[in-house]
PDB file of C-alpha atoms in Angstrom:
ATOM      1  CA  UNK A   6      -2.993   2.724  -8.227  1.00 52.00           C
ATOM      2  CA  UNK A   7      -2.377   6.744  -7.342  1.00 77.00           C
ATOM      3  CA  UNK A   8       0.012   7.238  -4.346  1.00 82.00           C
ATOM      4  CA  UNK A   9      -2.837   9.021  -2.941  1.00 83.00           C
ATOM      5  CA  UNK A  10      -5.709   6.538  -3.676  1.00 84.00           C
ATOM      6  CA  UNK A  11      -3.467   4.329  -1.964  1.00 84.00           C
ATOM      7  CA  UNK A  12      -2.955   6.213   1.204  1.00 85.00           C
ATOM      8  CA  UNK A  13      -6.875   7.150   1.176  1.00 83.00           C
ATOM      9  CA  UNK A  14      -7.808   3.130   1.131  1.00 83.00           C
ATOM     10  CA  UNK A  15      -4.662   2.281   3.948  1.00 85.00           C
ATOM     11  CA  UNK A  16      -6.221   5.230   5.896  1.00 84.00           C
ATOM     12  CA  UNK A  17      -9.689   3.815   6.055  1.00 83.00           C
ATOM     13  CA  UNK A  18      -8.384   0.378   6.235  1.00 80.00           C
ATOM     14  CA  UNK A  19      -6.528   1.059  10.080  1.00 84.00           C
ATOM     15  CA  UNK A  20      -9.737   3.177  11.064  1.00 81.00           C
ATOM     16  CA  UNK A  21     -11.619  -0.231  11.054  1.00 81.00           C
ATOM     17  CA  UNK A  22      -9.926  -0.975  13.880  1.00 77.00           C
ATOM     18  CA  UNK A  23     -10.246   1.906  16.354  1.00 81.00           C
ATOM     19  CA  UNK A  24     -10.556   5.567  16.232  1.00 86.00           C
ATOM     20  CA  UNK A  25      -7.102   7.144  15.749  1.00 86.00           C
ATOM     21  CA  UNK A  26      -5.256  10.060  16.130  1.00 88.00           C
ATOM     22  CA  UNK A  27      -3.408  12.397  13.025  1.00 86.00           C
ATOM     23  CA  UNK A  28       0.075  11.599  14.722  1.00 87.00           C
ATOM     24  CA  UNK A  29      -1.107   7.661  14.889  1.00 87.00           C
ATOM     25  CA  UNK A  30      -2.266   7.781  11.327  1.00 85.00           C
ATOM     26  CA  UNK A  31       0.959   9.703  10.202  1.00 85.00           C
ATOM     27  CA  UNK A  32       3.205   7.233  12.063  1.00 85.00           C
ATOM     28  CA  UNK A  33       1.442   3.905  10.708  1.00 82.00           C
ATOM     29  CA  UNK A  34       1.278   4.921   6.852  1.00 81.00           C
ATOM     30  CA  UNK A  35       4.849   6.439   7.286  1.00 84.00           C
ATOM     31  CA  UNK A  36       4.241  10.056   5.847  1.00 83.00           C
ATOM     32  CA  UNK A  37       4.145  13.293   7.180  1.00 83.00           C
ATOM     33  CA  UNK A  38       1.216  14.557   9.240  1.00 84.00           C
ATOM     34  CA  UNK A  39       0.398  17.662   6.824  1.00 87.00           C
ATOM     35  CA  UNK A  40       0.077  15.012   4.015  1.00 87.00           C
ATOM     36  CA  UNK A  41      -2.598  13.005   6.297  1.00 85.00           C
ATOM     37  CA  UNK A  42      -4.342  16.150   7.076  1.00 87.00           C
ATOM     38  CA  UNK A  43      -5.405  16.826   3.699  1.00 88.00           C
ATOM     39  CA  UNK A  44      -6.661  13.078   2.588  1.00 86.00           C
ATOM     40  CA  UNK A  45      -8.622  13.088   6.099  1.00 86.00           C
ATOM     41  CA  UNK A  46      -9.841  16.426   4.973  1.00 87.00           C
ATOM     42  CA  UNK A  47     -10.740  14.862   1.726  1.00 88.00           C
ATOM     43  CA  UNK A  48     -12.501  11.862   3.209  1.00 86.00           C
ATOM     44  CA  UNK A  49     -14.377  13.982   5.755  1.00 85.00           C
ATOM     45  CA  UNK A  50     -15.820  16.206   3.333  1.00 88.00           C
ATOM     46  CA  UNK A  51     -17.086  12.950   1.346  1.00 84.00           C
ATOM     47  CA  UNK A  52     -18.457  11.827   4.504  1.00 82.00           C
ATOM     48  CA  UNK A  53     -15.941   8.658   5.028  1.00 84.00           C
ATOM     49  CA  UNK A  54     -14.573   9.379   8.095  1.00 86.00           C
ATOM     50  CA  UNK A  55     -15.329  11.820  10.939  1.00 88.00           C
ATOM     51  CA  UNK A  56     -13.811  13.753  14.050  1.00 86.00           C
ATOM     52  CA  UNK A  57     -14.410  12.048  17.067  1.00 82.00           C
ATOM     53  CA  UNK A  58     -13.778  15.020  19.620  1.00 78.00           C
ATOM     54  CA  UNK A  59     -10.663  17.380  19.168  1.00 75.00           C
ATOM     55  CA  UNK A  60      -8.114  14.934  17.845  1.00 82.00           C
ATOM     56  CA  UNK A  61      -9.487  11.443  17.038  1.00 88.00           C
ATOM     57  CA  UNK A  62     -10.751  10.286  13.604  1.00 87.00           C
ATOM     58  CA  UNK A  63     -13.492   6.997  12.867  1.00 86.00           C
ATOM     59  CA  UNK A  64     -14.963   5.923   9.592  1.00 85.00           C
ATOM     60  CA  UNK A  65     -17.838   8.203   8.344  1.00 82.00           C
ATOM     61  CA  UNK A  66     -21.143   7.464   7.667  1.00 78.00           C
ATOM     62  CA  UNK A  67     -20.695   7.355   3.649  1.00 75.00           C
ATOM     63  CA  UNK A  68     -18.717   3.872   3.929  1.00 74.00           C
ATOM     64  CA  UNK A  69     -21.287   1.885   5.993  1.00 71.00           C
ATOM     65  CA  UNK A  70     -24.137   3.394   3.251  1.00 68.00           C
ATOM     66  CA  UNK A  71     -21.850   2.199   0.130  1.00 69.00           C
ATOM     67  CA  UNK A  72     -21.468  -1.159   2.147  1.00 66.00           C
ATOM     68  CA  UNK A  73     -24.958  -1.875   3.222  1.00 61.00           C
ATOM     69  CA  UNK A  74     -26.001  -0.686  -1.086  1.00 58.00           C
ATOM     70  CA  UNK A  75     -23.205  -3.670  -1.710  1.00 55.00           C
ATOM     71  CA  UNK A  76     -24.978  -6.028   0.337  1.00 49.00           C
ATOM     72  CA  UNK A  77     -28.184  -5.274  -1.068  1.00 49.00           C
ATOM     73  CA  UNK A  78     -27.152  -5.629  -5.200  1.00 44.00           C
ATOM     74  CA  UNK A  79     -25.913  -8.925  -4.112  1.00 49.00           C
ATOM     75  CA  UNK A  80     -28.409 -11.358  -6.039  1.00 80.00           C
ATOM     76  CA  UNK A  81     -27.510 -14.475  -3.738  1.00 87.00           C
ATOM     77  CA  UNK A  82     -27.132 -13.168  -0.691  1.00 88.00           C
ATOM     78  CA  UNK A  83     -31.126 -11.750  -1.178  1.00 87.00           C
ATOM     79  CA  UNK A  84     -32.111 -15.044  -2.621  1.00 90.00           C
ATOM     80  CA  UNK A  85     -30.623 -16.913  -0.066  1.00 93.00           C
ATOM     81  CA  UNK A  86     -32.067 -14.922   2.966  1.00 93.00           C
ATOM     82  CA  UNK A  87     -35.712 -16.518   3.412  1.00 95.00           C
ATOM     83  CA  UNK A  88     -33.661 -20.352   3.359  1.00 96.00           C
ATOM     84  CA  UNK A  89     -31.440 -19.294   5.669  1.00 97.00           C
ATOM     85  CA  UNK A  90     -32.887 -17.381   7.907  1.00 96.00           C
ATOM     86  CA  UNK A  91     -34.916 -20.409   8.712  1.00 97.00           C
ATOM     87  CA  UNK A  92     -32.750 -22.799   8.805  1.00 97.00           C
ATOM     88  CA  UNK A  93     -31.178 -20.303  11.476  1.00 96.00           C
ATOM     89  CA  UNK A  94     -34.506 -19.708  13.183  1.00 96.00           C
ATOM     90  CA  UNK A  95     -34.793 -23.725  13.532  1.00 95.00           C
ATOM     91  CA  UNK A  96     -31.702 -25.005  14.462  1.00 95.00           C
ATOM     92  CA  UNK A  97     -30.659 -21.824  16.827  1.00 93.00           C
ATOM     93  CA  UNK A  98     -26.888 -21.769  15.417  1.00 95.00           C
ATOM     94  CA  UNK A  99     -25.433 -19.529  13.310  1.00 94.00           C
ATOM     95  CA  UNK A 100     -25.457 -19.401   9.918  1.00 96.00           C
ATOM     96  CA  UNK A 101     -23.058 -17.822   7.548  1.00 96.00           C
ATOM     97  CA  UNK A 102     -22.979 -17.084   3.629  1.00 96.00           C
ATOM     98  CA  UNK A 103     -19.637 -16.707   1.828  1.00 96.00           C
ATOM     99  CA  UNK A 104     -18.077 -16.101  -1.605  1.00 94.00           C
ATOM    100  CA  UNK A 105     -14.994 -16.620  -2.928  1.00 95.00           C
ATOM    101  CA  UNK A 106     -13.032 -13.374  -3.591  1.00 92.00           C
ATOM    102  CA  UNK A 107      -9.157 -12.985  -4.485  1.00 90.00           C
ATOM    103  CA  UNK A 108      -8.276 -16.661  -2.752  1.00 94.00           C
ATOM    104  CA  UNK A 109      -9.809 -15.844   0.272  1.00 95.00           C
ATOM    105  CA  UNK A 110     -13.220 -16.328   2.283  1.00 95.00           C
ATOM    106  CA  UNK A 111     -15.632 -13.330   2.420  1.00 94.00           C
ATOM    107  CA  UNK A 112     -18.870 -13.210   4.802  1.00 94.00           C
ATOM    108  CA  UNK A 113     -21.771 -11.715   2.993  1.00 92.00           C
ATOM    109  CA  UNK A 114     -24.441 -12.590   5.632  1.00 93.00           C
ATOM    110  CA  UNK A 115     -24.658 -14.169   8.671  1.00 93.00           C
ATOM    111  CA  UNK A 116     -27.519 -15.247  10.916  1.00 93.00           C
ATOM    112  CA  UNK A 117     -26.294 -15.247  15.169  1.00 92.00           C
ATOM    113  CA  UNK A 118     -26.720 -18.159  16.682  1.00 91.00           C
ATOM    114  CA  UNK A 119     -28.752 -18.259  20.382  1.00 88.00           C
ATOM    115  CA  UNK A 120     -26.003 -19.209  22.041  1.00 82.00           C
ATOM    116  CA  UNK A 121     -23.509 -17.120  23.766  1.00 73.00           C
ATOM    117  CA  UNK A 122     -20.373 -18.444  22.682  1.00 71.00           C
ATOM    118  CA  UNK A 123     -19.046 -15.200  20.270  1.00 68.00           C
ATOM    119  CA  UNK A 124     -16.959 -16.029  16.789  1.00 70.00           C
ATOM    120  CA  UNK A 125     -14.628 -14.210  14.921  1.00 71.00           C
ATOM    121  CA  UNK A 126     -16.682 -13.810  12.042  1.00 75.00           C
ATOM    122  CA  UNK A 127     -18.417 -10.821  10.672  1.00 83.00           C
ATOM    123  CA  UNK A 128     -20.391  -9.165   7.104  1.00 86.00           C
ATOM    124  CA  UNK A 129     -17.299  -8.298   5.388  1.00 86.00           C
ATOM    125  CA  UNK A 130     -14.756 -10.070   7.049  1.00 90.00           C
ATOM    126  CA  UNK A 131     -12.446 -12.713   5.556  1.00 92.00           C
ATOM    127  CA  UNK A 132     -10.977 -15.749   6.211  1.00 94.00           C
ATOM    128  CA  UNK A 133      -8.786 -18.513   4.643  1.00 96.00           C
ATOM    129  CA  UNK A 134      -9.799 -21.040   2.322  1.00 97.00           C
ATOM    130  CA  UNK A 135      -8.010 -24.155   3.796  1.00 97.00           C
ATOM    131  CA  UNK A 136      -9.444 -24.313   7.144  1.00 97.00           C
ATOM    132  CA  UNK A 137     -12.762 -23.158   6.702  1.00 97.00           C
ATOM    133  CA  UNK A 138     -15.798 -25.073   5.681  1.00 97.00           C
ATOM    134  CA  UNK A 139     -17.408 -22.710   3.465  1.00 97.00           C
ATOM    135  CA  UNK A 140     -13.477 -21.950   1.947  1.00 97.00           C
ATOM    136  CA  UNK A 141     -14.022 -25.797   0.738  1.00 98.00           C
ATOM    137  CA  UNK A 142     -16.944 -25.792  -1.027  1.00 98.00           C
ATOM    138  CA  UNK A 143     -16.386 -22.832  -3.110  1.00 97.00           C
ATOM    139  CA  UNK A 144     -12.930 -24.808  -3.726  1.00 97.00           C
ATOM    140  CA  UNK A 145     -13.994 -27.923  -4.742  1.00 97.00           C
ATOM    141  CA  UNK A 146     -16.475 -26.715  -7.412  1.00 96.00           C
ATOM    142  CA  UNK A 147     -14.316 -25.253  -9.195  1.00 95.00           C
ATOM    143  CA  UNK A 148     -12.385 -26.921 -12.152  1.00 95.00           C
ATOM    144  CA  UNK A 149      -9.734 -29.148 -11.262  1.00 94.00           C
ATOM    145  CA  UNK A 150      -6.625 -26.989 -12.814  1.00 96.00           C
ATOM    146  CA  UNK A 151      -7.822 -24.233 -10.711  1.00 96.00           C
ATOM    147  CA  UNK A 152      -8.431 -25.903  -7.916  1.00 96.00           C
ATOM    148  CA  UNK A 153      -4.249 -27.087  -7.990  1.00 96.00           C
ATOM    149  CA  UNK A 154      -3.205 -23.376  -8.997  1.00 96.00           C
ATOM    150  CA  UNK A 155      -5.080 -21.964  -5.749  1.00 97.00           C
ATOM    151  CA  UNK A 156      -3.989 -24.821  -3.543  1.00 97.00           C
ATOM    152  CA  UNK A 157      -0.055 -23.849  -4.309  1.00 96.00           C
ATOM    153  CA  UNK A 158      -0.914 -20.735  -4.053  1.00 96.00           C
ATOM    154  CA  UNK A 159      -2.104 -20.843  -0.374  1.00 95.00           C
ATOM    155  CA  UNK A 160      -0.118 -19.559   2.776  1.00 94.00           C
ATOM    156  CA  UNK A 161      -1.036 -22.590   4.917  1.00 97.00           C
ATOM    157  CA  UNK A 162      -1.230 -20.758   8.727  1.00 95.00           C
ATOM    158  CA  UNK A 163      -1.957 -23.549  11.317  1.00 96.00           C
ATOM    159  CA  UNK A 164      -4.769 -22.147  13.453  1.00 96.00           C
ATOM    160  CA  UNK A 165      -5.293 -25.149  15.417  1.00 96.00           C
ATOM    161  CA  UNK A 166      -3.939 -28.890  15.865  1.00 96.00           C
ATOM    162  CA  UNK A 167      -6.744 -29.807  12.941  1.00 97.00           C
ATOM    163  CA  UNK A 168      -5.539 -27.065  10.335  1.00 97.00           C
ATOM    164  CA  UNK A 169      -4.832 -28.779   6.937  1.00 97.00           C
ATOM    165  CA  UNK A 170      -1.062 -27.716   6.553  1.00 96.00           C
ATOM    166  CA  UNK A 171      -0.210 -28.758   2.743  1.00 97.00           C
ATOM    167  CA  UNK A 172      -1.591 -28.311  -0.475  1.00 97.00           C
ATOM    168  CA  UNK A 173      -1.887 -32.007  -0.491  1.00 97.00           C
ATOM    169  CA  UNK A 174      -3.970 -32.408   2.319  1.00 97.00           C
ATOM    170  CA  UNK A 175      -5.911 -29.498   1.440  1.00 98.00           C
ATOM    171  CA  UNK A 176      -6.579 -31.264  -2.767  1.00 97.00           C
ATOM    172  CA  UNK A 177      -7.805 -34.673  -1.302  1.00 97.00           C
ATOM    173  CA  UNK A 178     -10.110 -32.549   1.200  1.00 97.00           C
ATOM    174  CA  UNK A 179     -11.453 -31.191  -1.841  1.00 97.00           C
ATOM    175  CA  UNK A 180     -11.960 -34.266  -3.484  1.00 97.00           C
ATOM    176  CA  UNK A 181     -13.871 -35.868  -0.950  1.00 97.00           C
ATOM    177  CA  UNK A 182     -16.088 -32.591  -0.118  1.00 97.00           C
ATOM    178  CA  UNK A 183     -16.890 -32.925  -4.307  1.00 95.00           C
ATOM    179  CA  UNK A 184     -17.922 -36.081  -3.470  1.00 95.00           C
ATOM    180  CA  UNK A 185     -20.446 -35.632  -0.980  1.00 95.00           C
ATOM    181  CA  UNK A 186     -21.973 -32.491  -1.444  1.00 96.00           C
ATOM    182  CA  UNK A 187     -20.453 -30.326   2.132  1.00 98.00           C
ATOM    183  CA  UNK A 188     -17.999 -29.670   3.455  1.00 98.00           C
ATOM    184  CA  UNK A 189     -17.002 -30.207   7.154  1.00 98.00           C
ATOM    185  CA  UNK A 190     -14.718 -27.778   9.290  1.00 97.00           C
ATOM    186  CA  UNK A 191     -13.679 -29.840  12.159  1.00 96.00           C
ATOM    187  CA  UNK A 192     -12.324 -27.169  14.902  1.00 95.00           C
ATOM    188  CA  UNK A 193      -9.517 -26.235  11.690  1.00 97.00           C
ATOM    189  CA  UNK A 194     -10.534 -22.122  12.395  1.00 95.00           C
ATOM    190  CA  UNK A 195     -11.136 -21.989  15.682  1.00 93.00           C
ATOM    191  CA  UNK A 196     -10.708 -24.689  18.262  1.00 93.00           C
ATOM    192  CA  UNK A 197     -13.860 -24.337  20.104  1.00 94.00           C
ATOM    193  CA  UNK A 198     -15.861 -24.467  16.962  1.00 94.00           C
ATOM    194  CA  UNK A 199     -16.539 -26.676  13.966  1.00 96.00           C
ATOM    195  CA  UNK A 200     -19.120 -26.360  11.395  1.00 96.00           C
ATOM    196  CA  UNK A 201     -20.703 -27.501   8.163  1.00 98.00           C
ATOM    197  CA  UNK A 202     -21.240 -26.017   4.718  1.00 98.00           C
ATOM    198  CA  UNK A 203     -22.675 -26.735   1.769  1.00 98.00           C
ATOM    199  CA  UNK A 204     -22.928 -24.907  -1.968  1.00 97.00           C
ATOM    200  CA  UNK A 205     -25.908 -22.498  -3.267  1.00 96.00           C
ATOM    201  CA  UNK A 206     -26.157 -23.185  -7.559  1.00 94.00           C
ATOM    202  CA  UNK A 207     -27.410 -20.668  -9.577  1.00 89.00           C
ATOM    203  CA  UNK A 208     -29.383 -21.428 -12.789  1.00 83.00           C
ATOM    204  CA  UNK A 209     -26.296 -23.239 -14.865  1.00 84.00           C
ATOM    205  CA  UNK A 210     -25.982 -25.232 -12.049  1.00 89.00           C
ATOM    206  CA  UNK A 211     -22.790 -23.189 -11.234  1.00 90.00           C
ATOM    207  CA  UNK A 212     -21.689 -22.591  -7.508  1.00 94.00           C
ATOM    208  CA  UNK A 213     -22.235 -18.891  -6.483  1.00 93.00           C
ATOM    209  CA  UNK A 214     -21.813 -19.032  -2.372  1.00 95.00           C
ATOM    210  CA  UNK A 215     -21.606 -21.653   0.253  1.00 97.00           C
ATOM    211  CA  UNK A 216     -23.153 -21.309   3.767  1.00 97.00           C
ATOM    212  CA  UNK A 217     -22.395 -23.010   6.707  1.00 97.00           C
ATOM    213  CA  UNK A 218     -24.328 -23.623  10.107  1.00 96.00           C
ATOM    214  CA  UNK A 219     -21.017 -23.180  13.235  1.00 95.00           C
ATOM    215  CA  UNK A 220     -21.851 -24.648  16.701  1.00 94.00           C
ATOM    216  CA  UNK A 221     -19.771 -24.276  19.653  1.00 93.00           C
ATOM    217  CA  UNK A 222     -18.202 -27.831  20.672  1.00 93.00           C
ATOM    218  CA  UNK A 223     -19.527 -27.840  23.800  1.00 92.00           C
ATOM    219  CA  UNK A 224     -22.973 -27.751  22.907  1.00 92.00           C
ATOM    220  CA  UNK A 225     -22.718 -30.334  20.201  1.00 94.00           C
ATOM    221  CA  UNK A 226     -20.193 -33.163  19.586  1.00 95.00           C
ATOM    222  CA  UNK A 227     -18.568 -34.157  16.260  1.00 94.00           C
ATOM    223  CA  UNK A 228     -21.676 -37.171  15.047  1.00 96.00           C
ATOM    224  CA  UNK A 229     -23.909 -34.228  16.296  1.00 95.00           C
ATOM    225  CA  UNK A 230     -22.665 -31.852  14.408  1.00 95.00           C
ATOM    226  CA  UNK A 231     -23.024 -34.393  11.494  1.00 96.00           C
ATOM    227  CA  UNK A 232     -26.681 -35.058  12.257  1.00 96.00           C
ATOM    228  CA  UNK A 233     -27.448 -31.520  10.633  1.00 95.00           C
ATOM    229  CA  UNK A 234     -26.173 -31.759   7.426  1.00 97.00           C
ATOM    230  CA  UNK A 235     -29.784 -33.260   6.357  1.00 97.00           C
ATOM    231  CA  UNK A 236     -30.891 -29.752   7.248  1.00 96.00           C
ATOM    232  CA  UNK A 237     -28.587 -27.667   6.001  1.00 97.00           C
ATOM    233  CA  UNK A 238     -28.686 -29.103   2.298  1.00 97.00           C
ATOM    234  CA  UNK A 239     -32.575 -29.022   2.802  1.00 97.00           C
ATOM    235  CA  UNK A 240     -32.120 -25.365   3.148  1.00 97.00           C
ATOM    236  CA  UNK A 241     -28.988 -24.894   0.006  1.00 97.00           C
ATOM    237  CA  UNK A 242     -31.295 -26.324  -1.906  1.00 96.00           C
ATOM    238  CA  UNK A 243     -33.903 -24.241  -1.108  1.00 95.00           C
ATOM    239  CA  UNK A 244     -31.326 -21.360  -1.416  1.00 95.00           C
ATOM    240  CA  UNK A 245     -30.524 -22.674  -4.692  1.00 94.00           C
ATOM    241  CA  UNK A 246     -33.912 -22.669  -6.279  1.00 92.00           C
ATOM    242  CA  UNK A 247     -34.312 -19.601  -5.360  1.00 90.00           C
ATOM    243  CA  UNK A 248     -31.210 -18.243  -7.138  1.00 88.00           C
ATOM    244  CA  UNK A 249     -32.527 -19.847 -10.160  1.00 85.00           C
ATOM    245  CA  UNK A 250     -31.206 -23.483  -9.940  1.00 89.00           C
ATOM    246  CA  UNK A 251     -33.731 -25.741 -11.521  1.00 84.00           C
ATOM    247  CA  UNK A 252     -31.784 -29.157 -10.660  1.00 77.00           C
ATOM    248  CA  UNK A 253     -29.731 -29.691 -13.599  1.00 53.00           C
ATOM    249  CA  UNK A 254     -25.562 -29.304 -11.987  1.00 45.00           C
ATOM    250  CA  UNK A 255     -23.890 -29.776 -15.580  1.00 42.00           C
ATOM    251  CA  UNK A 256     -21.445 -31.887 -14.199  1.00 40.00           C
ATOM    252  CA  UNK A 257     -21.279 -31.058 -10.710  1.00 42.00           C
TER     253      UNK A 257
END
């Protein structure tokens, strides 16, 4: 990658975060300010980012168009919309859709639950594999070899006192989420929630997102939280057939 390409793409990556200023931007990429000037210049004329006021810079309107045009060539995610949006509109908790993208989690839609309890997740943002739900199921379908290779390969952060913390722990999760057919995130993310997900098959039966339904543990114990799995693979599957799966898993 160009020296500048790269400092274009770490620009726009800390303006997610908040508006900042030239001397902020200089100081966090560690070049000189004349040298952010002109890639700001760049990406404002392109319509990425944009002056806020005299001295503060934000992301443009260009990079919200290019994501929402992402969103919206994304086969499964438009498949998937008319299941899960009513398996969000009958439950009342949120409902997420995620692929698997460079051994991490990505959110490609998600549904808000009624409640008020807020959760980290967003469109676009990611998360790890080994403590989320959805992180499982797009793990365990995958070949076993594969599954081992990303398994070493993970950076197991303990997020709470449920976290799996070894690629051994995190393999014989895998196993048994193969086995049933979900996967089951038991506060591992975020202590105050736990959720369930299961796979969306495409027409070769192969696994091309998983979603997952998150409830706040105060509004729903753990055997609760278990009593909607019947629902949520009612709707996968309904996902599913929609993304072309006709029934026939070829081995999964």
């Amino acid at each position: 990658m160009s020296q500048s390409l790269d400092r274009a793409l770490t620009l726009l990556r800390e303006l997610t975060k908040e508006p900042r200023t030239l001397d902020q931007l200089a100081e966090e990429i560690g070049v000189h300010k004349s040298t952010v000037l002109r890639l700001l210049r760049t990406l404002e004329s392109h319509h990425f980012v944009r002056r806020e006021g005299a001295r503060h810079y934000r992301l443009g309107s260009a990079l919200f168009d290019l994501a929402n045009q992402a969103l919206e060539s994304n086969d499964v995610r438009r498949s998937a919309q008319p299941a899960l949006a009513a398996l969000n509109e009958r439950t009342g908790h949120t409902v997420h859709l995620a692929s698997y993208e460079d051994g991490e989690v990505v959110y490609i839609d998600k549904y808000e639950g009624r409640h008020s309890v807020r959760m980290y997740s967003r469109i676009g943002k990611r998360a790890p594999l080994h403590c989320t739900a959805v992180g499982k199921v797009l793990v365990a379908a995958m070949p076993a070899a594969r599954r081992e290779e990303i398994a070493r390969s993970i950076d197991y952060v303990v997020l709470t006192p449920n976290t799996i913390a070894s690629p051994e722990a995190f393999l014989a999760e895998l196993v048994r989420v193969a086995e049933r057919g979900y996967a089951v995130d038991d506060a591992e993310h975020e202590d105050f929630i736990h959720c369930v997900a299961a796979p969306i098959r495409g027409a070769d039966g192969e696994v091309l997102a998983a979603a997952s339904m998150s409830v706040p543990k105060v509004l729903l114990d753990f055997d609760g939280l278990l009593a909607l799995v019947p629902e949520l693979l009612a709707a996968t599957e309904e996902a599913s057939v929609h993304s072309g799966w006709t029934g026939n898993r070829k081995g999964h």
